[in-house]
PDB file of C-alpha atoms in Angstrom:
ATOM      1  CA  MET A   1       0.000   0.000   0.000  1.00 52.00           C
ATOM      2  CA  ASN A   2       1.567   3.298  -1.109  1.00 54.00           C
ATOM      3  CA  ILE A   3       1.434   6.674   0.665  1.00 53.00           C
ATOM      4  CA  ARG A   4      -1.355   8.005  -1.601  1.00 54.00           C
ATOM      5  CA  THR A   5      -3.569   5.030  -0.715  1.00 56.00           C
ATOM      6  CA  LEU A   6      -2.859   5.463   3.009  1.00 47.00           C
ATOM      7  CA  PHE A   7      -3.679   9.196   2.791  1.00 50.00           C
ATOM      8  CA  SER A   8      -6.926   8.474   0.929  1.00 56.00           C
ATOM      9  CA  THR A   9      -7.962   5.844   3.476  1.00 59.00           C
ATOM     10  CA  SER A  10      -7.125   8.157   6.369  1.00 61.00           C
ATOM     11  CA  SER A  11      -9.130  11.031   4.836  1.00 62.00           C
ATOM     12  CA  THR A  12     -12.127   8.788   4.261  1.00 65.00           C
ATOM     13  CA  PHE A  13     -11.976   7.591   7.864  1.00 61.00           C
ATOM     14  CA  GLN A  14     -11.777  11.172   9.170  1.00 70.00           C
ATOM     15  CA  LEU A  15     -14.702  12.280   7.015  1.00 69.00           C
ATOM     16  CA  HIS A  16     -16.742   9.307   8.200  1.00 69.00           C
ATOM     17  CA  SER A  17     -15.917  10.148  11.851  1.00 74.00           C
ATOM     18  CA  ILE A  18     -16.929  13.808  11.360  1.00 77.00           C
ATOM     19  CA  LEU A  19     -20.217  12.785   9.760  1.00 76.00           C
ATOM     20  CA  GLN A  20     -20.925  10.441  12.661  1.00 77.00           C
ATOM     21  CA  ILE A  21     -20.273  13.258  15.152  1.00 79.00           C
ATOM     22  CA  PHE A  22     -22.586  15.653  13.305  1.00 75.00           C
ATOM     23  CA  LEU A  23     -25.253  12.974  13.000  1.00 75.00           C
ATOM     24  CA  GLY A  24     -25.003  12.237  16.710  1.00 74.00           C
ATOM     25  CA  LEU A  25     -25.322  15.932  17.531  1.00 75.00           C
ATOM     26  CA  ALA A  26     -28.329  16.297  15.231  1.00 75.00           C
ATOM     27  CA  VAL A  27     -30.070  13.317  16.839  1.00 73.00           C
ATOM     28  CA  SER A  28     -29.319  14.669  20.309  1.00 74.00           C
ATOM     29  CA  ILE A  29     -30.655  18.136  19.450  1.00 76.00           C
ATOM     30  CA  PHE A  30     -33.781  16.637  17.870  1.00 72.00           C
ATOM     31  CA  THR A  31     -34.361  14.427  20.932  1.00 80.00           C
ATOM     32  CA  LEU A  32     -33.944  17.357  23.322  1.00 80.00           C
ATOM     33  CA  ARG A  33     -36.186  19.559  21.174  1.00 74.00           C
ATOM     34  CA  LEU A  34     -38.884  16.896  21.003  1.00 79.00           C
ATOM     35  CA  GLY A  35     -38.623  16.199  24.718  1.00 83.00           C
ATOM     36  CA  ALA A  36     -38.983  19.899  25.547  1.00 83.00           C
ATOM     37  CA  GLY A  37     -41.899  20.135  23.146  1.00 83.00           C
ATOM     38  CA  ILE A  38     -43.726  17.203  24.705  1.00 87.00           C
ATOM     39  CA  PHE A  39     -43.108  18.639  28.186  1.00 83.00           C
ATOM     40  CA  ALA A  40     -44.533  22.013  27.058  1.00 83.00           C
ATOM     41  CA  PHE A  41     -47.513  20.246  25.459  1.00 84.00           C
ATOM     42  CA  ARG A  42     -48.345  18.369  28.656  1.00 89.00           C
ATOM     43  CA  ALA A  43     -47.894  21.476  30.794  1.00 86.00           C
ATOM     44  CA  ALA A  44     -50.224  23.489  28.533  1.00 86.00           C
ATOM     45  CA  ASN A  45     -52.867  20.767  28.711  1.00 89.00           C
ATOM     46  CA  LYS A  46     -52.976  21.198  32.496  1.00 90.00           C
ATOM     47  CA  LEU A  47     -53.729  24.920  32.305  1.00 90.00           C
ATOM     48  CA  GLU A  48     -57.159  26.172  33.298  1.00 93.00           C
ATOM     49  CA  ARG A  49     -59.485  26.818  30.370  1.00 93.00           C
ATOM     50  CA  PRO A  50     -62.931  28.388  30.026  1.00 94.00           C
ATOM     51  CA  THR A  51     -65.671  25.882  30.755  1.00 95.00           C
ATOM     52  CA  TYR A  52     -68.192  24.976  28.088  1.00 96.00           C
ATOM     53  CA  GLN A  53     -70.667  22.320  27.040  1.00 96.00           C
ATOM     54  CA  VAL A  54     -70.727  20.775  23.581  1.00 96.00           C
ATOM     55  CA  ILE A  55     -74.309  21.101  22.354  1.00 94.00           C
ATOM     56  CA  LYS A  56     -73.855  19.610  18.881  1.00 93.00           C
ATOM     57  CA  ARG A  57     -71.134  18.118  16.691  1.00 94.00           C
ATOM     58  CA  LEU A  58     -71.761  18.694  12.998  1.00 94.00           C
ATOM     59  CA  PRO A  59     -69.876  16.978  10.135  1.00 90.00           C
ATOM     60  CA  ALA A  60     -67.460  19.524   8.639  1.00 85.00           C
ATOM     61  CA  GLY A  61     -68.198  19.340   4.924  1.00 75.00           C
ATOM     62  CA  ASP A  62     -66.180  16.630   3.169  1.00 76.00           C
ATOM     63  CA  ARG A  63     -63.699  16.271   6.064  1.00 76.00           C
ATOM     64  CA  SER A  64     -64.695  12.862   7.334  1.00 69.00           C
ATOM     65  CA  LYS A  65     -62.714  13.051  10.600  1.00 79.00           C
ATOM     66  CA  GLN A  66     -63.437  16.669  11.492  1.00 87.00           C
ATOM     67  CA  PHE A  67     -66.451  18.301  13.087  1.00 93.00           C
ATOM     68  CA  VAL A  68     -67.833  21.751  13.789  1.00 96.00           C
ATOM     69  CA  GLU A  69     -68.651  21.887  17.489  1.00 96.00           C
ATOM     70  CA  ILE A  70     -71.463  24.065  18.785  1.00 96.00           C
ATOM     71  CA  ARG A  71     -70.429  25.061  22.304  1.00 96.00           C
ATOM     72  CA  LYS A  72     -72.078  26.980  25.118  1.00 96.00           C
ATOM     73  CA  TYR A  73     -69.508  28.848  27.216  1.00 96.00           C
ATOM     74  CA  ASP A  74     -69.867  29.979  30.803  1.00 97.00           C
ATOM     75  CA  PRO A  75     -68.821  33.601  31.559  1.00 96.00           C
ATOM     76  CA  TYR A  76     -65.130  34.267  32.186  1.00 95.00           C
ATOM     77  CA  LEU A  77     -62.695  37.168  32.492  1.00 95.00           C
ATOM     78  CA  ILE A  78     -60.037  38.194  29.983  1.00 94.00           C
ATOM     79  CA  ALA A  79     -57.140  40.636  29.848  1.00 94.00           C
ATOM     80  CA  GLU A  80     -57.371  42.232  26.421  1.00 93.00           C
ATOM     81  CA  THR A  81     -55.386  44.632  24.272  1.00 93.00           C
ATOM     82  CA  THR A  82     -56.208  46.015  20.828  1.00 92.00           C
ATOM     83  CA  VAL A  83     -53.584  45.972  18.074  1.00 90.00           C
ATOM     84  CA  ASP A  84     -53.579  48.164  14.969  1.00 89.00           C
ATOM     85  CA  GLU A  85     -53.176  45.173  12.678  1.00 86.00           C
ATOM     86  CA  SER A  86     -55.688  43.521  10.371  1.00 81.00           C
ATOM     87  CA  SER A  87     -53.680  40.291  10.055  1.00 84.00           C
ATOM     88  CA  MET A  88     -54.686  38.115  12.988  1.00 85.00           C
ATOM     89  CA  ARG A  89     -51.442  36.162  12.878  1.00 81.00           C
ATOM     90  CA  LYS A  90     -49.276  39.298  12.963  1.00 84.00           C
ATOM     91  CA  ALA A  91     -51.476  40.841  15.638  1.00 86.00           C
ATOM     92  CA  GLY A  92     -50.878  37.855  17.902  1.00 83.00           C
ATOM     93  CA  GLY A  93     -47.158  38.543  18.030  1.00 80.00           C
ATOM     94  CA  LYS A  94     -47.699  42.235  18.763  1.00 83.00           C
ATOM     95  CA  GLY A  95     -50.372  41.816  21.422  1.00 88.00           C
ATOM     96  CA  PHE A  96     -49.047  38.736  23.200  1.00 89.00           C
ATOM     97  CA  GLY A  97     -46.343  40.618  25.079  1.00 89.00           C
ATOM     98  CA  LYS A  98     -48.696  43.185  26.585  1.00 91.00           C
ATOM     99  CA  CYS A  99     -51.114  40.578  27.914  1.00 91.00           C
ATOM    100  CA  ALA A 100     -48.310  38.308  29.108  1.00 90.00           C
ATOM    101  CA  SER A 101     -46.672  41.186  30.981  1.00 92.00           C
ATOM    102  CA  TYR A 102     -49.942  41.798  32.824  1.00 93.00           C
ATOM    103  CA  ILE A 103     -50.275  38.126  33.797  1.00 92.00           C
ATOM    104  CA  PHE A 104     -46.660  37.916  34.964  1.00 90.00           C
ATOM    105  CA  GLY A 105     -46.745  40.924  37.270  1.00 89.00           C
ATOM    106  CA  GLN A 106     -47.250  44.230  35.467  1.00 91.00           C
ATOM    107  CA  ASN A 107     -50.321  44.821  37.588  1.00 93.00           C
ATOM    108  CA  VAL A 108     -51.509  46.174  40.932  1.00 91.00           C
ATOM    109  CA  SER A 109     -52.876  43.559  43.304  1.00 87.00           C
ATOM    110  CA  ASN A 110     -56.377  43.955  44.727  1.00 81.00           C
ATOM    111  CA  ASN A 111     -55.473  41.717  47.650  1.00 72.00           C
ATOM    112  CA  LYS A 112     -56.211  43.738  50.794  1.00 57.00           C
ATOM    113  CA  LEU A 113     -53.462  41.900  52.665  1.00 50.00           C
ATOM    114  CA  GLU A 114     -50.839  43.185  50.225  1.00 56.00           C
ATOM    115  CA  ASN A 115     -49.292  46.623  49.972  1.00 59.00           C
ATOM    116  CA  GLU A 116     -51.077  49.192  47.872  1.00 59.00           C
ATOM    117  CA  ASN A 117     -48.568  48.979  45.004  1.00 65.00           C
ATOM    118  CA  SER A 118     -47.794  45.267  45.236  1.00 77.00           C
ATOM    119  CA  GLN A 119     -47.731  43.136  42.116  1.00 84.00           C
ATOM    120  CA  GLU A 120     -49.287  39.724  41.675  1.00 87.00           C
ATOM    121  CA  LYS A 121     -48.023  36.972  39.416  1.00 86.00           C
ATOM    122  CA  MET A 122     -51.069  35.193  38.062  1.00 90.00           C
ATOM    123  CA  GLN A 123     -51.406  31.613  36.832  1.00 88.00           C
ATOM    124  CA  MET A 124     -51.216  30.988  33.101  1.00 86.00           C
ATOM    125  CA  THR A 125     -54.376  29.785  31.400  1.00 90.00           C
ATOM    126  CA  ALA A 126     -55.418  28.784  27.887  1.00 89.00           C
ATOM    127  CA  PRO A 127     -56.237  29.628  25.185  1.00 91.00           C
ATOM    128  CA  VAL A 128     -54.691  32.828  23.869  1.00 91.00           C
ATOM    129  CA  ARG A 129     -57.571  34.537  22.041  1.00 90.00           C
ATOM    130  CA  SER A 130     -57.424  36.580  18.831  1.00 91.00           C
ATOM    131  CA  VAL A 131     -60.633  38.297  17.748  1.00 91.00           C
ATOM    132  CA  GLY A 132     -61.085  40.244  14.530  1.00 87.00           C
ATOM    133  CA  GLU A 133     -62.590  40.311  11.082  1.00 79.00           C
ATOM    134  CA  VAL A 134     -61.083  38.438   8.154  1.00 71.00           C
ATOM    135  CA  SER A 135     -61.477  38.710   4.408  1.00 59.00           C
ATOM    136  CA  ASN A 136     -64.261  36.874   2.681  1.00 55.00           C
ATOM    137  CA  ASN A 137     -63.192  36.944  -0.949  1.00 47.00           C
ATOM    138  CA  ASN A 138     -64.354  33.460  -1.883  1.00 42.00           C
ATOM    139  CA  THR A 139     -67.760  33.454  -0.223  1.00 38.00           C
ATOM    140  CA  SER A 140     -70.969  34.045  -2.150  1.00 32.00           C
ATOM    141  CA  GLU A 141     -73.237  36.998  -1.520  1.00 32.00           C
ATOM    142  CA  LYS A 142     -75.736  34.730   0.190  1.00 33.00           C
ATOM    143  CA  MET A 143     -73.094  33.508   2.617  1.00 30.00           C
ATOM    144  CA  ALA A 144     -71.966  37.068   3.249  1.00 30.00           C
ATOM    145  CA  MET A 145     -75.538  37.919   4.283  1.00 29.00           C
ATOM    146  CA  THR A 146     -75.475  35.043   6.756  1.00 27.00           C
ATOM    147  CA  ALA A 147     -72.331  36.369   8.439  1.00 24.00           C
ATOM    148  CA  PRO A 148     -71.273  39.715   6.910  1.00 24.00           C
ATOM    149  CA  VAL A 149     -67.602  40.662   7.102  1.00 26.00           C
ATOM    150  CA  ARG A 150     -65.486  43.514   5.731  1.00 24.00           C
ATOM    151  CA  SER A 151     -62.488  43.079   3.460  1.00 24.00           C
ATOM    152  CA  VAL A 152     -59.100  43.100   5.172  1.00 27.00           C
ATOM    153  CA  ALA A 153     -57.346  44.224   2.028  1.00 26.00           C
ATOM    154  CA  THR A 154     -59.278  47.488   1.741  1.00 27.00           C
ATOM    155  CA  ASN A 155     -59.520  48.411   5.426  1.00 33.00           C
ATOM    156  CA  LYS A 156     -56.075  49.391   6.692  1.00 43.00           C
ATOM    157  CA  ALA A 157     -57.533  50.777   9.918  1.00 45.00           C
ATOM    158  CA  LYS A 158     -58.882  47.416  11.015  1.00 79.00           C
ATOM    159  CA  LYS A 159     -57.872  46.298  14.488  1.00 86.00           C
ATOM    160  CA  THR A 160     -57.468  42.913  16.167  1.00 91.00           C
ATOM    161  CA  LYS A 161     -58.090  42.148  19.819  1.00 92.00           C
ATOM    162  CA  ILE A 162     -55.642  39.828  21.616  1.00 92.00           C
ATOM    163  CA  SER A 163     -56.512  38.470  25.037  1.00 93.00           C
ATOM    164  CA  PHE A 164     -55.525  36.036  27.753  1.00 93.00           C
ATOM    165  CA  VAL A 165     -58.115  34.174  29.795  1.00 94.00           C
ATOM    166  CA  ILE A 166     -57.979  35.037  33.503  1.00 93.00           C
ATOM    167  CA  GLY A 167     -58.268  32.234  36.061  1.00 93.00           C
ATOM    168  CA  SER A 168     -61.658  31.529  37.625  1.00 93.00           C
ATOM    169  CA  LYS A 169     -60.353  32.366  41.127  1.00 93.00           C
ATOM    170  CA  TYR A 170     -60.753  36.051  40.218  1.00 94.00           C
ATOM    171  CA  ASN A 171     -63.759  38.272  39.703  1.00 94.00           C
ATOM    172  CA  LEU A 172     -63.947  41.938  38.689  1.00 94.00           C
ATOM    173  CA  LYS A 173     -63.489  43.011  42.316  1.00 92.00           C
ATOM    174  CA  THR A 174     -60.464  40.845  43.094  1.00 92.00           C
ATOM    175  CA  VAL A 175     -58.603  40.692  39.778  1.00 94.00           C
ATOM    176  CA  PRO A 176     -55.343  42.722  39.678  1.00 93.00           C
ATOM    177  CA  LYS A 177     -55.472  46.013  37.804  1.00 94.00           C
ATOM    178  CA  PRO A 178     -53.241  46.351  34.721  1.00 94.00           C
ATOM    179  CA  LYS A 179     -50.459  48.925  34.906  1.00 94.00           C
ATOM    180  CA  ASP A 180     -50.466  49.277  31.132  1.00 94.00           C
ATOM    181  CA  PRO A 181     -53.491  51.376  30.092  1.00 95.00           C
ATOM    182  CA  ALA A 182     -53.557  49.470  26.792  1.00 95.00           C
ATOM    183  CA  VAL A 183     -54.587  46.306  28.672  1.00 95.00           C
ATOM    184  CA  LYS A 184     -58.212  46.096  29.788  1.00 95.00           C
ATOM    185  CA  VAL A 185     -59.863  43.523  32.040  1.00 96.00           C
ATOM    186  CA  LYS A 186     -63.384  42.626  30.977  1.00 95.00           C
ATOM    187  CA  THR A 187     -66.030  39.933  31.245  1.00 96.00           C
ATOM    188  CA  VAL A 188     -66.876  37.628  28.366  1.00 95.00           C
ATOM    189  CA  ASN A 189     -70.534  36.869  28.923  1.00 96.00           C
ATOM    190  CA  GLU A 190     -72.194  33.505  28.399  1.00 96.00           C
ATOM    191  CA  HIS A 191     -72.233  32.770  24.678  1.00 95.00           C
ATOM    192  CA  CYS A 192     -72.387  30.086  22.005  1.00 96.00           C
ATOM    193  CA  LEU A 193     -69.641  29.377  19.487  1.00 95.00           C
ATOM    194  CA  ALA A 194     -69.277  27.206  16.419  1.00 96.00           C
ATOM    195  CA  ALA A 195     -65.657  26.027  16.411  1.00 96.00           C
ATOM    196  CA  VAL A 196     -63.415  23.805  14.335  1.00 96.00           C
ATOM    197  CA  THR A 197     -60.189  22.332  15.758  1.00 95.00           C
ATOM    198  CA  PHE A 198     -56.971  21.505  13.884  1.00 95.00           C
ATOM    199  CA  SER A 199     -53.259  21.031  14.565  1.00 94.00           C
ATOM    200  CA  GLY A 200     -50.298  22.887  13.134  1.00 94.00           C
ATOM    201  CA  PRO A 201     -48.499  26.224  13.469  1.00 92.00           C
ATOM    202  CA  PRO A 202     -50.426  29.408  14.240  1.00 90.00           C
ATOM    203  CA  PRO A 203     -52.773  29.624  11.245  1.00 92.00           C
ATOM    204  CA  SER A 204     -52.224  32.089   8.429  1.00 91.00           C
ATOM    205  CA  ASP A 205     -54.941  34.558   7.493  1.00 90.00           C
ATOM    206  CA  GLU A 206     -55.733  32.366   4.483  1.00 92.00           C
ATOM    207  CA  ARG A 207     -56.170  29.309   6.716  1.00 93.00           C
ATOM    208  CA  ILE A 208     -58.362  31.275   9.109  1.00 93.00           C
ATOM    209  CA  THR A 209     -60.587  32.385   6.232  1.00 92.00           C
ATOM    210  CA  LYS A 210     -60.788  28.819   4.910  1.00 93.00           C
ATOM    211  CA  GLU A 211     -61.816  27.395   8.289  1.00 94.00           C
ATOM    212  CA  ARG A 212     -64.286  30.225   8.929  1.00 94.00           C
ATOM    213  CA  ASP A 213     -65.946  29.644   5.549  1.00 93.00           C
ATOM    214  CA  LEU A 214     -66.207  25.917   6.321  1.00 94.00           C
ATOM    215  CA  ILE A 215     -67.969  26.754   9.593  1.00 95.00           C
ATOM    216  CA  LEU A 216     -70.413  29.136   7.896  1.00 94.00           C
ATOM    217  CA  GLN A 217     -71.254  26.610   5.183  1.00 93.00           C
ATOM    218  CA  THR A 218     -71.874  23.933   7.828  1.00 94.00           C
ATOM    219  CA  LEU A 219     -74.091  26.264   9.844  1.00 94.00           C
ATOM    220  CA  GLU A 220     -76.104  27.226   6.775  1.00 92.00           C
ATOM    221  CA  LYS A 221     -76.864  23.573   6.032  1.00 92.00           C
ATOM    222  CA  GLU A 222     -78.107  23.107   9.601  1.00 91.00           C
ATOM    223  CA  GLY A 223     -80.177  26.289   9.645  1.00 91.00           C
ATOM    224  CA  ILE A 224     -78.075  27.833  12.412  1.00 92.00           C
ATOM    225  CA  LYS A 225     -77.399  31.560  12.226  1.00 90.00           C
ATOM    226  CA  ALA A 226     -73.967  33.069  12.751  1.00 92.00           C
ATOM    227  CA  LYS A 227     -73.948  36.093  15.018  1.00 90.00           C
ATOM    228  CA  GLY A 228     -71.884  39.207  14.445  1.00 86.00           C
ATOM    229  CA  LYS A 229     -68.930  39.861  12.166  1.00 86.00           C
ATOM    230  CA  GLU A 230     -65.991  38.723  14.260  1.00 90.00           C
ATOM    231  CA  THR A 231     -63.917  35.581  13.891  1.00 93.00           C
ATOM    232  CA  MET A 232     -62.081  34.099  16.867  1.00 93.00           C
ATOM    233  CA  VAL A 233     -58.786  32.218  16.755  1.00 93.00           C
ATOM    234  CA  TYR A 234     -57.722  30.259  19.837  1.00 94.00           C
ATOM    235  CA  GLY A 235     -54.205  28.932  20.426  1.00 92.00           C
ATOM    236  CA  TYR A 236     -53.689  26.427  23.238  1.00 92.00           C
ATOM    237  CA  HIS A 237     -49.972  25.666  23.026  1.00 88.00           C
ATOM    238  CA  ASP A 238     -46.662  27.482  22.764  1.00 84.00           C
ATOM    239  CA  PRO A 239     -45.929  28.180  19.062  1.00 80.00           C
ATOM    240  CA  VAL A 240     -42.143  27.958  19.509  1.00 82.00           C
ATOM    241  CA  ILE A 241     -41.450  24.938  21.726  1.00 87.00           C
ATOM    242  CA  THR A 242     -44.452  22.678  21.114  1.00 90.00           C
ATOM    243  CA  PRO A 243     -44.160  20.641  17.870  1.00 90.00           C
ATOM    244  CA  ASN A 244     -46.690  21.697  15.269  1.00 90.00           C
ATOM    245  CA  PHE A 245     -48.335  18.280  15.114  1.00 91.00           C
ATOM    246  CA  LEU A 246     -49.205  18.590  18.823  1.00 92.00           C
ATOM    247  CA  ARG A 247     -50.423  22.207  18.750  1.00 93.00           C
ATOM    248  CA  ARG A 248     -54.163  22.797  19.070  1.00 93.00           C
ATOM    249  CA  ASN A 249     -55.690  25.656  17.102  1.00 94.00           C
ATOM    250  CA  GLU A 250     -59.326  26.649  16.801  1.00 95.00           C
ATOM    251  CA  VAL A 251     -61.256  28.998  14.555  1.00 95.00           C
ATOM    252  CA  ALA A 252     -64.730  29.964  15.719  1.00 95.00           C
ATOM    253  CA  VAL A 253     -67.660  32.270  15.098  1.00 95.00           C
ATOM    254  CA  MET A 254     -70.445  33.339  17.433  1.00 95.00           C
ATOM    255  CA  VAL A 255     -73.844  31.733  16.871  1.00 96.00           C
ATOM    256  CA  ASP A 256     -77.343  32.553  18.001  1.00 88.00           C
ATOM    257  CA  GLY A 257     -77.980  30.310  21.001  1.00 77.00           C
ATOM    258  CA  ASN A 258     -81.722  30.638  20.572  1.00 73.00           C
ATOM    259  CA  VAL A 259     -81.738  28.648  17.333  1.00 61.00           C
ATOM    260  CA  VAL A 260     -79.274  25.918  18.331  1.00 62.00           C
TER     261      VAL A 260
END
C-alpha cells in the first residue's frame, strides 16, 4: 500500500468520523427539542381553560374526521389589548407581550393583605384569544348575508383584539389592575360558538378564512345563524417549543344560542 492510498484511506476515515459526530449531535438536538416540546404540550394541557358544554357536533363538509362543534360557554374574564393590525397572525405577536406582561406581574394587586402597590403573578391559562374580522373573498353573496364581514385588504384601519383568559379564582373586584393602560380587564358573557379544531403552526390569514368559511357553510346547512362579524382564533400551546403536530388551534364564530 503506497502513501497516496494510506492518505486516501485516512481522509475517508476522518470524514466518516466527522459525519458520525454531526449525526449524533443532530439526533441529540432533535431528541432534546422533542422532549422539551412534549413537556410544554403536557404542561399546557394542564392549564385552566374556560368551561363549556358541547351542544352539537356537525360533520365539517367533506372532512370525514373533522367536526364543527357548537359550544355553550360559561362567563369568564379576559385581559385584552387592541392591536392596529388587520392580520390576525401578525397581531398575535404584537399583542401577546402586553397581555403576558400583565399576567406575569405588570399589575396592581387587589389583595387587601398586600401593599397598595404590590404586584401579583397570576397563573397561566389557555387559550390565547385573537378576535377580529377576516377577508371573505371566496364566499358568495348569500353567505356574506349570513355572516357579513369587511375586506381586510381594503380596510387598513382594522384592528385585532388579543386576550388572555384570567383564572376563575378572580372576579372583577379581586382581579389585579393592569399597569399598562392598553390592557383592559373585561367579562366575556355567556355565549355560544361554532368552532373547528386543527393542529399545526399558528394559522395564516388564508387558513383562518378557509376554516371560517367551512364553519359558515356547515351552519347554513343546519339552519343555524352566525352572530356578528368577528372571527375568533384560539391557540392552546406554545408556538415555539411545542411541535406543530401537537399544537391545538381553533377557529370559531359566534352563533345565536336561541336557534341551536
